[in-house]
mmCIF file of C-alpha atoms (C1' of nucleotides) in Angstrom:
data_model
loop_
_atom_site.group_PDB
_atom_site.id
_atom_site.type_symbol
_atom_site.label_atom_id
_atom_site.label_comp_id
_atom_site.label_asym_id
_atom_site.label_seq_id
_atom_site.Cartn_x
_atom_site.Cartn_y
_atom_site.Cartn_z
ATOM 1 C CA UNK A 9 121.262 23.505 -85.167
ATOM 2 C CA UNK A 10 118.933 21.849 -87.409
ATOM 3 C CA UNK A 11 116.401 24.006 -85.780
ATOM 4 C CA UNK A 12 115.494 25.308 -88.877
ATOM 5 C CA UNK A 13 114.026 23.000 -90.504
ATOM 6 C CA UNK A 14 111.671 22.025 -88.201
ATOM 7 C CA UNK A 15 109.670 24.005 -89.843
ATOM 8 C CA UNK A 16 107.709 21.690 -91.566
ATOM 9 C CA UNK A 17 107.959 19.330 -88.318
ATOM 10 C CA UNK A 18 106.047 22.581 -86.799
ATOM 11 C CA UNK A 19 103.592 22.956 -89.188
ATOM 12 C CA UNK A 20 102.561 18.938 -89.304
ATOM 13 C CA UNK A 21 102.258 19.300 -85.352
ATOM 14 C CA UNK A 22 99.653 21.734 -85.626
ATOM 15 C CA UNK A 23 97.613 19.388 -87.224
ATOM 16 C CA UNK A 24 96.734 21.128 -89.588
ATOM 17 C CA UNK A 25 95.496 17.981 -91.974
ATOM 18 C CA UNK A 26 96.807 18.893 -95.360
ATOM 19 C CA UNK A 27 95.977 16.255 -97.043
ATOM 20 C CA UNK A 28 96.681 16.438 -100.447
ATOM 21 C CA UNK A 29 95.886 14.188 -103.365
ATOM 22 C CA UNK A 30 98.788 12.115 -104.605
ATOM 23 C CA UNK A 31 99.410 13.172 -107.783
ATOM 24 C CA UNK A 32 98.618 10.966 -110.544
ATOM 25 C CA UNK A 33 102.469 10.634 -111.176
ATOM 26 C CA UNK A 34 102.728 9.276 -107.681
ATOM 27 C CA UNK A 35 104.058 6.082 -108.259
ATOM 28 C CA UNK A 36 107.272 7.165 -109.811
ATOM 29 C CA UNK A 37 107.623 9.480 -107.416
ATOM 30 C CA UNK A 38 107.292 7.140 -104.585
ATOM 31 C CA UNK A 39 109.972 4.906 -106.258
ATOM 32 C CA UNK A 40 112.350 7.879 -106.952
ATOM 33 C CA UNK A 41 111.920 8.298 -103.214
ATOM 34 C CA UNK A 42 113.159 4.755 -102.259
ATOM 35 C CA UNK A 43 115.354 5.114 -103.990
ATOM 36 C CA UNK A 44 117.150 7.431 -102.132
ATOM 37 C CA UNK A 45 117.420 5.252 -99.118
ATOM 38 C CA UNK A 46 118.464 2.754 -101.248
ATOM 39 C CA UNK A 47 121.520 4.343 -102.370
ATOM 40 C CA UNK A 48 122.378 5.098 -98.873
ATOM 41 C CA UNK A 49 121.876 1.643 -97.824
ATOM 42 C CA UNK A 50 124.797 0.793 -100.195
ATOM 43 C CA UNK A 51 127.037 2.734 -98.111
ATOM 44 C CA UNK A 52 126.806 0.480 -95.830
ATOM 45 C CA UNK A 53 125.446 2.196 -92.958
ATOM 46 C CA UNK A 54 123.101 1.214 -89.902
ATOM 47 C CA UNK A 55 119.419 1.972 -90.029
ATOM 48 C CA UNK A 56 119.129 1.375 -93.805
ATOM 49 C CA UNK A 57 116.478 -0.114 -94.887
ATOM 50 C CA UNK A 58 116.556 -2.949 -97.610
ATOM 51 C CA UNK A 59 113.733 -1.462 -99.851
ATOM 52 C CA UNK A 60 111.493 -4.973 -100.759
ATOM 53 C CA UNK A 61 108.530 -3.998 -101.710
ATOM 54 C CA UNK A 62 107.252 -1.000 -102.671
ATOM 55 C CA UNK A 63 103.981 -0.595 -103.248
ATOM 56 C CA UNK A 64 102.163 2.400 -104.202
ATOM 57 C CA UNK A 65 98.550 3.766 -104.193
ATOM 58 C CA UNK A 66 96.688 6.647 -105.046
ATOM 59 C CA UNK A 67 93.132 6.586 -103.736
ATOM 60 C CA UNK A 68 90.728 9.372 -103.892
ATOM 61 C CA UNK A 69 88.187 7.402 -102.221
ATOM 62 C CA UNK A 70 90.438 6.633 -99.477
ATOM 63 C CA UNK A 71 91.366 10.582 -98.858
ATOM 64 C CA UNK A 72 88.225 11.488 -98.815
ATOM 65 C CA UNK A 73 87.091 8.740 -96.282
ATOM 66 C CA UNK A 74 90.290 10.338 -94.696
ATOM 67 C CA UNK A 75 88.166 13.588 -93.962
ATOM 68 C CA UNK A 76 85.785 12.476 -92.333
ATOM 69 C CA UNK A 77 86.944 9.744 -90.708
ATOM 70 C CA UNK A 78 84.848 6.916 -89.804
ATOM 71 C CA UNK A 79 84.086 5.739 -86.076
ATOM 72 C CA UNK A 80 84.976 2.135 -86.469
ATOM 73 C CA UNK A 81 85.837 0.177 -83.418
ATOM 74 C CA UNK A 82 88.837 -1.385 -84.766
ATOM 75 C CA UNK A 83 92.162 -2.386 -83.922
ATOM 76 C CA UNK A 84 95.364 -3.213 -85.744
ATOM 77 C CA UNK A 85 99.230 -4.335 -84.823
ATOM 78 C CA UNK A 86 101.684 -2.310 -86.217
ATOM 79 C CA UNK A 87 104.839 -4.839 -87.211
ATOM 80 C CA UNK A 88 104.838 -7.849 -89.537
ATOM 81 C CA UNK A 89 106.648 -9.891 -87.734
ATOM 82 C CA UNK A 90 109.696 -11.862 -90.166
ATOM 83 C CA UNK A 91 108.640 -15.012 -90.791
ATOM 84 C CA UNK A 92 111.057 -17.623 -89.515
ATOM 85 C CA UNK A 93 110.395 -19.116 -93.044
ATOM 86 C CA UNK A 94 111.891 -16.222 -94.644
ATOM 87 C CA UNK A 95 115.208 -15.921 -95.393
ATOM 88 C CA UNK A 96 116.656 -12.924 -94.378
ATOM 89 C CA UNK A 97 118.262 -11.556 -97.087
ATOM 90 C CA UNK A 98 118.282 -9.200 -98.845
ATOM 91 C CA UNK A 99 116.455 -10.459 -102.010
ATOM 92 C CA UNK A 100 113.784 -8.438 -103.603
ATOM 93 C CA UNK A 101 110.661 -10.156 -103.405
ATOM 94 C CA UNK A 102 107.808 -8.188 -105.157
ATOM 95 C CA UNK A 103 104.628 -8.501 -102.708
ATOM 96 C CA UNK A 104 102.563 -6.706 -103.943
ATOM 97 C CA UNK A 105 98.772 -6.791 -102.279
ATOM 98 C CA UNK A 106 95.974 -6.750 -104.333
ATOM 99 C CA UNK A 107 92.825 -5.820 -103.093
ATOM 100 C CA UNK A 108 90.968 -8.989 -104.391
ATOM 101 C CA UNK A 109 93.129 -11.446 -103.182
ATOM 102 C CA UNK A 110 93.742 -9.927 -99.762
ATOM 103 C CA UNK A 111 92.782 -13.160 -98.084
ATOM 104 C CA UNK A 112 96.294 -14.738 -97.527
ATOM 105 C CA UNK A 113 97.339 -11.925 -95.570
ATOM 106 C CA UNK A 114 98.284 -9.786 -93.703
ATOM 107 C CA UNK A 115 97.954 -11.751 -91.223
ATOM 108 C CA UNK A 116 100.672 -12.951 -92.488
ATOM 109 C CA UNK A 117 102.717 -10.004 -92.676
ATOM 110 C CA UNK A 118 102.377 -10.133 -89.020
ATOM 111 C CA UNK A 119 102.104 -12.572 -88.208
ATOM 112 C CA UNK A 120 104.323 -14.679 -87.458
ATOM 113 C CA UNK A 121 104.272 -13.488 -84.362
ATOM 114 C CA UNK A 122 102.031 -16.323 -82.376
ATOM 115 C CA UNK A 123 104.074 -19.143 -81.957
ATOM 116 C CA UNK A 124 106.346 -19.931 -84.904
ATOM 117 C CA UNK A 125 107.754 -16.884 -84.823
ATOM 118 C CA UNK A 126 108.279 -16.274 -81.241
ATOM 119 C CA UNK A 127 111.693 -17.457 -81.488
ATOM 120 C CA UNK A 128 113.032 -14.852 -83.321
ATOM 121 C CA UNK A 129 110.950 -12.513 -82.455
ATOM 122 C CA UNK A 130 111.359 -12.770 -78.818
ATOM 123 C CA UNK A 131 114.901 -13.581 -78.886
ATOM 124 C CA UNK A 132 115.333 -9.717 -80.962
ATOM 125 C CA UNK A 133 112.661 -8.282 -78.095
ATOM 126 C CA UNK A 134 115.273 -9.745 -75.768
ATOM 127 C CA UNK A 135 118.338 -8.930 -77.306
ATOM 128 C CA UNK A 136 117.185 -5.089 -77.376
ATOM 129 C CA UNK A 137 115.954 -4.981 -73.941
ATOM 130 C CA UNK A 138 119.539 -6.004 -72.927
ATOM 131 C CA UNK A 139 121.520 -3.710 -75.345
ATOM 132 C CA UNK A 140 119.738 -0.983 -73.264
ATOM 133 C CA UNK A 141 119.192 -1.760 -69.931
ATOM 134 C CA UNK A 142 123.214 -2.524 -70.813
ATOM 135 C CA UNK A 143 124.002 0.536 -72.183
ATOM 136 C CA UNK A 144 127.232 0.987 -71.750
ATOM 137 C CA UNK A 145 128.957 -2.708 -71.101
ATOM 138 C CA UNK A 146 127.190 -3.510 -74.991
ATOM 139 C CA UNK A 147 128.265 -6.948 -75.983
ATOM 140 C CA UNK A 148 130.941 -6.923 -78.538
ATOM 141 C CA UNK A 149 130.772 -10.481 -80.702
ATOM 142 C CA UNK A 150 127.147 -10.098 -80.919
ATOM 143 C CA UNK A 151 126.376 -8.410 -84.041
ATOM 144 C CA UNK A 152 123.392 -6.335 -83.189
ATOM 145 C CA UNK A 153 120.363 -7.726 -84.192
ATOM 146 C CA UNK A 154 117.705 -6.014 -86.521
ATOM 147 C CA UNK A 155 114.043 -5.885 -85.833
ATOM 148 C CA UNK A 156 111.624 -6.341 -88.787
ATOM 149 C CA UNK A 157 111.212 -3.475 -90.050
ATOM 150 C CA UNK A 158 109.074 -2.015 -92.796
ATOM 151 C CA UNK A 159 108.822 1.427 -94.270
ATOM 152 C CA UNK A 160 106.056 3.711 -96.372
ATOM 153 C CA UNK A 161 105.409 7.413 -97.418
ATOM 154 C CA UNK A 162 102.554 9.190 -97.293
ATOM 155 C CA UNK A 163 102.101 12.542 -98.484
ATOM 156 C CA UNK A 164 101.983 14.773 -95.804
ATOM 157 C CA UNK A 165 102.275 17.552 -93.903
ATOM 158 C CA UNK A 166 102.057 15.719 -91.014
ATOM 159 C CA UNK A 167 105.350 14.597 -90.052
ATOM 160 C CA UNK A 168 104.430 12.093 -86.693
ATOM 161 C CA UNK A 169 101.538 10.185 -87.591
ATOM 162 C CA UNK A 170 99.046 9.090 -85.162
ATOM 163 C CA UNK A 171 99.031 5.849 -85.431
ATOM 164 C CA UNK A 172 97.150 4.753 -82.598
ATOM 165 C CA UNK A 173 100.068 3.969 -80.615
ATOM 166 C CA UNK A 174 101.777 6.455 -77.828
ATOM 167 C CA UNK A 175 105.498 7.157 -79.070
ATOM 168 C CA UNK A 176 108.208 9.025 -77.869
ATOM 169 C CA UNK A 177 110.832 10.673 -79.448
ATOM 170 C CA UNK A 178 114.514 10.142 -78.539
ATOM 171 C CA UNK A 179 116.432 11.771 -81.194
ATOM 172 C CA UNK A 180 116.921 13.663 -84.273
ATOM 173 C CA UNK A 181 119.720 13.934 -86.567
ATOM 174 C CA UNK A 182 120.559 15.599 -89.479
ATOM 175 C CA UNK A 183 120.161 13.396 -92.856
ATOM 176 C CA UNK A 184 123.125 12.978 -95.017
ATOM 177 C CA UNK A 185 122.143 14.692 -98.373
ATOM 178 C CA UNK A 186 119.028 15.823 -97.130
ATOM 179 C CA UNK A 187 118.104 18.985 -95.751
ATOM 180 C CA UNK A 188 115.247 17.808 -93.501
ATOM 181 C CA UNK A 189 116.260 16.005 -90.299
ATOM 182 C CA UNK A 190 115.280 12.706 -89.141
ATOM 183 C CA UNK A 191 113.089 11.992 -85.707
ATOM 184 C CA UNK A 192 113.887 9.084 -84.100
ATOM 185 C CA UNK A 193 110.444 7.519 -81.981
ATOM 186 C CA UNK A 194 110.088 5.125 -79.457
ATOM 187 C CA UNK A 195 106.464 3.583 -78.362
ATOM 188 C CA UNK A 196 106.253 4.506 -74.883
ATOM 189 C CA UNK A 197 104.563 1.297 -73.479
ATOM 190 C CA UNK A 198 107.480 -0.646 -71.308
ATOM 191 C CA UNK A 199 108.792 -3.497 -72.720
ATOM 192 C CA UNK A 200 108.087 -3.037 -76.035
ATOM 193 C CA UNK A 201 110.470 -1.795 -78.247
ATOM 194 C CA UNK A 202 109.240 -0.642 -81.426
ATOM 195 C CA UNK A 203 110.930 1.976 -82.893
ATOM 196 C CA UNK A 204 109.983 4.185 -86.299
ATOM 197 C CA UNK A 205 111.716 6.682 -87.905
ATOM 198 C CA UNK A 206 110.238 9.803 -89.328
ATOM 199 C CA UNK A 207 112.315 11.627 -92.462
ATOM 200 C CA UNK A 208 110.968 14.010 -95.298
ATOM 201 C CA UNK A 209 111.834 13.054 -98.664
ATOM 202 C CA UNK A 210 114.570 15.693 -99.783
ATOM 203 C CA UNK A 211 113.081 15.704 -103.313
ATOM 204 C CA UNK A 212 109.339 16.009 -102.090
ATOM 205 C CA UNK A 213 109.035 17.561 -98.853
ATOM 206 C CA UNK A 214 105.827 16.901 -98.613
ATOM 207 C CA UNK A 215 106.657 13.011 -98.542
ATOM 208 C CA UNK A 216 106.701 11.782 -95.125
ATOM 209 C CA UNK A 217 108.754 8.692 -95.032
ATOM 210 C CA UNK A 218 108.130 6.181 -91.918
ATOM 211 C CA UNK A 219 110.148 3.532 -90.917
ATOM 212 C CA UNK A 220 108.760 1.066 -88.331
ATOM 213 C CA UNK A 221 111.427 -1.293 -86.583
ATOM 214 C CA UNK A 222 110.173 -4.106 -84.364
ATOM 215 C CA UNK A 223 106.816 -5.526 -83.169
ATOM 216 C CA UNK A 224 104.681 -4.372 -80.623
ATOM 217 C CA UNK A 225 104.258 -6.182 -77.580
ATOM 218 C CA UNK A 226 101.144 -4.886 -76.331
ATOM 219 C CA UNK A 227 97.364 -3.734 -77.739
ATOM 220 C CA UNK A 228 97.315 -0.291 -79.592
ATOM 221 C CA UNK A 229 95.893 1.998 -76.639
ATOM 222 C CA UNK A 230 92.758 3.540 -77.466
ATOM 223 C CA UNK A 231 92.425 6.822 -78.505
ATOM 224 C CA UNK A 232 89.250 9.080 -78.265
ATOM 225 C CA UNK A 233 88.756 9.595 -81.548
ATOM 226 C CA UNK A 234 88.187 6.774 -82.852
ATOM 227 C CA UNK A 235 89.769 4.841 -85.588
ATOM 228 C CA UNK A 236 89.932 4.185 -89.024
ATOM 229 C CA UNK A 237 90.091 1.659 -90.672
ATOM 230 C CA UNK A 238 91.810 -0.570 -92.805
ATOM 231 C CA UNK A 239 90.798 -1.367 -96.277
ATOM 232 C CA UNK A 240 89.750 -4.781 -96.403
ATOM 233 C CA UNK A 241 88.298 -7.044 -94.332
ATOM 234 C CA UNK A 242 90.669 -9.519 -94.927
ATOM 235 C CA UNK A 243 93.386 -6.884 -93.167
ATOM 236 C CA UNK A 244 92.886 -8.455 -90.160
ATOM 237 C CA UNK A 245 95.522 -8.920 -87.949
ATOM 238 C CA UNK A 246 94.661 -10.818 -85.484
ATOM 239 C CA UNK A 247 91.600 -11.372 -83.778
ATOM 240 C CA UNK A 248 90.454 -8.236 -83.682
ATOM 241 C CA UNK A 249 88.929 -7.859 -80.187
ATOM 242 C CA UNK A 250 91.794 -8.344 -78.302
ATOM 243 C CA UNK A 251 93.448 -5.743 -77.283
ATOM 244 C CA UNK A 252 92.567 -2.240 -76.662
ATOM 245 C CA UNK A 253 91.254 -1.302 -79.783
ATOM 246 C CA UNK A 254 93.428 0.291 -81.628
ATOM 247 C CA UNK A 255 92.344 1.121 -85.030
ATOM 248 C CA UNK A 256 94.405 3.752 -86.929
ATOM 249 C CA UNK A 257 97.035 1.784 -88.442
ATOM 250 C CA UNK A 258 97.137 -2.081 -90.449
ATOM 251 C CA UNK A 259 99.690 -3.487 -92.338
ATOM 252 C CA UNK A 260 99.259 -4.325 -95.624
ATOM 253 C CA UNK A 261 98.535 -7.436 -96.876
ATOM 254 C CA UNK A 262 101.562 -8.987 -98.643
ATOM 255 C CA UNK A 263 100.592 -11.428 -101.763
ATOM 256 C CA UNK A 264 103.394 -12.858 -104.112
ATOM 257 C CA UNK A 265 102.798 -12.534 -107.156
ATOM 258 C CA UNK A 266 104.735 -13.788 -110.227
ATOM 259 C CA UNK A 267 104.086 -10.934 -112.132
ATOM 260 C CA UNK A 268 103.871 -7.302 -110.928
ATOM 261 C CA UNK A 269 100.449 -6.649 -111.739
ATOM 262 C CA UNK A 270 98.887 -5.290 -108.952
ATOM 263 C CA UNK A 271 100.848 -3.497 -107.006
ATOM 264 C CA UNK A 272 98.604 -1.389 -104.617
ATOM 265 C CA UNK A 273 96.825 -2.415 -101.598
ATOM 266 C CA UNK A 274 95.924 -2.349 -98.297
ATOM 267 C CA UNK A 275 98.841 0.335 -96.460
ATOM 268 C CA UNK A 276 99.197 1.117 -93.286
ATOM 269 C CA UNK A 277 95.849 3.759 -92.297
ATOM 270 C CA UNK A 278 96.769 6.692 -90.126
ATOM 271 C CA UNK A 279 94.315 8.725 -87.798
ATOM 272 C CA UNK A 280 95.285 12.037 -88.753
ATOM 273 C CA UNK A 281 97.058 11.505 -92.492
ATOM 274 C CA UNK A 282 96.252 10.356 -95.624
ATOM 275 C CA UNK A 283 97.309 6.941 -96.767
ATOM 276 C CA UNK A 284 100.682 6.048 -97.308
ATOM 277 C CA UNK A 285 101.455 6.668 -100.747
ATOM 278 C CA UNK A 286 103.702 3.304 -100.786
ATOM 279 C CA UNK A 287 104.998 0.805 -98.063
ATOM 280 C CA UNK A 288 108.021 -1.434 -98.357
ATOM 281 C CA UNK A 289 109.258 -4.338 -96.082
ATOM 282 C CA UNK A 290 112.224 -3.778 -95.086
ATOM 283 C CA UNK A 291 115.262 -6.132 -93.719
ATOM 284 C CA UNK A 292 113.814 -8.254 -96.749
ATOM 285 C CA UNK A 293 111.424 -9.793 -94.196
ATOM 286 C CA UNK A 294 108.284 -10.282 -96.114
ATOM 287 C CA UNK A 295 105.393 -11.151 -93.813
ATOM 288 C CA UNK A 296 104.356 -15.078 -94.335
ATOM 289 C CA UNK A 297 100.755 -15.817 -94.801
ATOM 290 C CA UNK A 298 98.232 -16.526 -92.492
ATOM 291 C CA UNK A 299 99.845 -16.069 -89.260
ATOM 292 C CA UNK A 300 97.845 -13.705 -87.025
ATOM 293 C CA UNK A 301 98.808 -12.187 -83.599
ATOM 294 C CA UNK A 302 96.631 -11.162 -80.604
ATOM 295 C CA UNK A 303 95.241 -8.394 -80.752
ATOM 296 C CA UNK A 304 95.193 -7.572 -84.170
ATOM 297 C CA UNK A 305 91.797 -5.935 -85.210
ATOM 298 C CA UNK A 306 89.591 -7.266 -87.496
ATOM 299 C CA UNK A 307 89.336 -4.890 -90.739
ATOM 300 C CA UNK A 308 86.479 -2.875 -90.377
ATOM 301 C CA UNK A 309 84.727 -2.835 -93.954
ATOM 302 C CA UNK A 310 86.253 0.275 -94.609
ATOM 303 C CA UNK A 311 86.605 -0.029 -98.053
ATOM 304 C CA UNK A 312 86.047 -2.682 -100.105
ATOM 305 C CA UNK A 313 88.569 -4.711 -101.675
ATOM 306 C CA UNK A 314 86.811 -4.793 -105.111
ATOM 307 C CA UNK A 315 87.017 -2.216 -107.043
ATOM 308 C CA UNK A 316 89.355 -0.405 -104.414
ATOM 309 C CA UNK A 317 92.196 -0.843 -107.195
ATOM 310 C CA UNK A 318 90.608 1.207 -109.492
ATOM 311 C CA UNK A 319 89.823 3.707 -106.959
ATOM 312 C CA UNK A 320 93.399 4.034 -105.571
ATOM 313 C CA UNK A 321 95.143 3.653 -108.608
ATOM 314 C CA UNK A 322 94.549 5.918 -111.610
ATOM 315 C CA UNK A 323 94.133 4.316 -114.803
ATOM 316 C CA UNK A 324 97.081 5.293 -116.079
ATOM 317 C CA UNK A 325 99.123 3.621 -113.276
ATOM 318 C CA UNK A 326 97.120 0.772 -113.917
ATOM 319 C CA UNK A 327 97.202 -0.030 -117.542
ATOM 320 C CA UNK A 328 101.142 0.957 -116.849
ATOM 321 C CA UNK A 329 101.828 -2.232 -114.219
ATOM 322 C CA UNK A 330 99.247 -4.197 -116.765
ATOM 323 C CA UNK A 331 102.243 -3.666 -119.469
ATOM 324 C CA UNK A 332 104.899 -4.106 -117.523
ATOM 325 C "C1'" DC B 13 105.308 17.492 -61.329
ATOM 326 C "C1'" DG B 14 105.414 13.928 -64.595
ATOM 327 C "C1'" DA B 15 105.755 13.308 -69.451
ATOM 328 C "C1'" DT B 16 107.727 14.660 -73.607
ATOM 329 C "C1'" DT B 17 110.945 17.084 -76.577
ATOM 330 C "C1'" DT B 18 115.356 19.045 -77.649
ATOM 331 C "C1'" DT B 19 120.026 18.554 -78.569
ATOM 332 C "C1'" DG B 20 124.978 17.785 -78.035
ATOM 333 C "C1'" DA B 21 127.745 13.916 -77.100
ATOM 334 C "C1'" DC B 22 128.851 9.333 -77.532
ATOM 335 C "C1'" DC B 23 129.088 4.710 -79.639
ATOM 336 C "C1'" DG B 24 129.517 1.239 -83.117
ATOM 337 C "C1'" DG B 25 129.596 -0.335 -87.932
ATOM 338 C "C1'" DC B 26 131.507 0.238 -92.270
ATOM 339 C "C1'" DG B 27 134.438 1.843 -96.100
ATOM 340 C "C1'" DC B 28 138.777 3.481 -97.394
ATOM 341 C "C1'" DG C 13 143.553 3.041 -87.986
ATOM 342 C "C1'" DC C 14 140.781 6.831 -89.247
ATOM 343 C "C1'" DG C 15 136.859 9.251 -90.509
ATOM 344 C "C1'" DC C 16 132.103 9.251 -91.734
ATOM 345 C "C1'" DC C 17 127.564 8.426 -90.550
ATOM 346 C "C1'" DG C 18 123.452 6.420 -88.458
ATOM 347 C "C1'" DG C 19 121.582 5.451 -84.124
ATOM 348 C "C1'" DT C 20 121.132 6.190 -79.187
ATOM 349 C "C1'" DC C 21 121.773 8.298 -74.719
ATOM 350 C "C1'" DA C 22 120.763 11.501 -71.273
ATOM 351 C "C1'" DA C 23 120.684 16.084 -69.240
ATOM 352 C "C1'" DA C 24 118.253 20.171 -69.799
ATOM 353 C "C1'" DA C 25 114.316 22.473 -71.415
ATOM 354 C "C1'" DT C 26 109.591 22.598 -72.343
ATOM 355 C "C1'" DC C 27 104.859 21.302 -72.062
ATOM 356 C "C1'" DG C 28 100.333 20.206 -70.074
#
DNA sequence: CGATTTTGACCGGCGC
DNA sequence: GCGCCGGTCAAAATCG
């Protein structure tokens, strides 16, 4: 049935990198496109997403690192983990990263994951292991916990990016005002349940939108082609060396600012795409600072935080968040 | 032959 | 209560 628009699912399988460089105009395009889930969300339904923070970046540096893509040992942890600090609500809290002040971190986003966290985190991890082992017999009182989730588009025409982790997909349905259909992934490793969703943006198809929901619960599995990396050395989630070296994808470093100023960073770094064009915490769980998790990698100096804003962003889009 | 994808059906939450 | 819609299941199909 919605066959037919696999099409462009098709044509991002074949890998054929099309990378293409975010238009200059890409930040109010990436807004107009979270938008969009935005108004959704107000209908009330399940797997919206609670748009935070959206940050956007355009980096022609960056994509052209992206072509040939660097052999950096490196490995990275896919979920911020809600910090038990955090309200969850949804309040808009603008986190912006910058690329100078990475240092609080994304660790934090994380994070929170060693020990503070563990409460909630585990007690989600265990809540979702029993809503499916109990299919069926699903607990009624219990409202059905949400993991952390966080979400970003990247332009595209790759729809499942490689992120360094080994997912499976489970499902794909048709998107409510939106001719393309959304893929519903699950990471393959037992016991961990991270799921993302994969949707096109109906008003730029060539906008990938990816929704991440959970944390992982084990090292990024390697992958023979080695890694990228993530844009600052401060990225580091965790102590790198852990795990199995995983390297494609980082989160973001989250910094509060007062004032919008900088509002591009360090996004989430695929193996086969282009960087994310914005990212946005979702289930208004913004990552707390300095928290780190095993197996996080440690940033590979990828690209360097100075002067990375100016790369990424074009001067226009700069001097525009300046005024604002 | 095991892993993954496809796809129709089912379930639960939410608004009316 | 009903219908809509997002999310998930699971059998069948496909892939490597």
């Amino acid at each position: 049935m919605e066959k037919k628009e696999d099409n462009s699912t098709e044509n991002a399988s074949l890998s054929d990198q099309n990378h293409q460089m975010i238009p200059s105009n890409s930040f109010f395009m990436a807004n107009s496109i979270f938008d969009m889930p935005c108004e959704v969300d107000q209908k009330g339904s399940l797997g919206l997403i609670d748009m935070l923070n959206v940050q956007d970046f355009t980096s022609p540096s960056i994509f052209d690192l992206l072509q040939t893509p660097p052999v950096i040992p490196l490995q990275s942890q896919l979920l911020p983990s809600p910090p038990s600090t955090v309200p969850e609500s949804s309040e808009v809290v603008n986190t912006p990263a910058s690329p100078n002040s990475s240092s609080m971190s994304s660790s934090s986003t994380e994070a929170a994951n060693d020990k503070q966290s563990k409460t909630v985190e585990e007690e989600e991890e265990i809540d979702q292991e029993k809503t499916k082992k109990q299919l069926k017999p699903k607990k009624k009182n219990q409202k059905r916990q949400r993991e952390p989730r966080f979400a970003f588009m990247t332009k595209s025409e790759i729809e499942h990016l490689d992120d360094g982790y080994r997912w499976r997909k489970y499902g794909q349905k048709a998107v409510k005002n939106s001719p393309f259909p959304r893929s519903y992934y699950r990471c393959t490793s037992t016991a961990c349940g991270v799921k993302k969703r994969v949707e096109r943006s109906f008003e730029d198809p060539s906008i990938v939108v990816t929704t991440y929901e959970g944390t992982h619960t084990h090292p990024c599995p390697i992958t023979p082609r080695g890694s990228f990396g993530i844009l600052s050395e401060n990225t580091s989630y965790g102590g790198g060396g852990g795990g199995g070296g995983c390297s494609s994808f980082t989160i973001p470093q989250v910094i509060h600012y007062q004032n919008q100023q900088h509002q591009i960073q360090q996004q989430p770094y695929f193996r086969n795409l282009a960087p994310p064009l914005s990212f946005t915490y979702a289930n208004s769980l913004v990552p707390p600072p300095h928290q780190e998790r095993p197996f996080y990698p440690s940033a590979a100096p990828l690209a360097r935080d100075h002067g990375l804003l100016e790369d990424m962003l074009p001067s226009r889009i700069l001097k525009e968040t300046k005024e604002e």
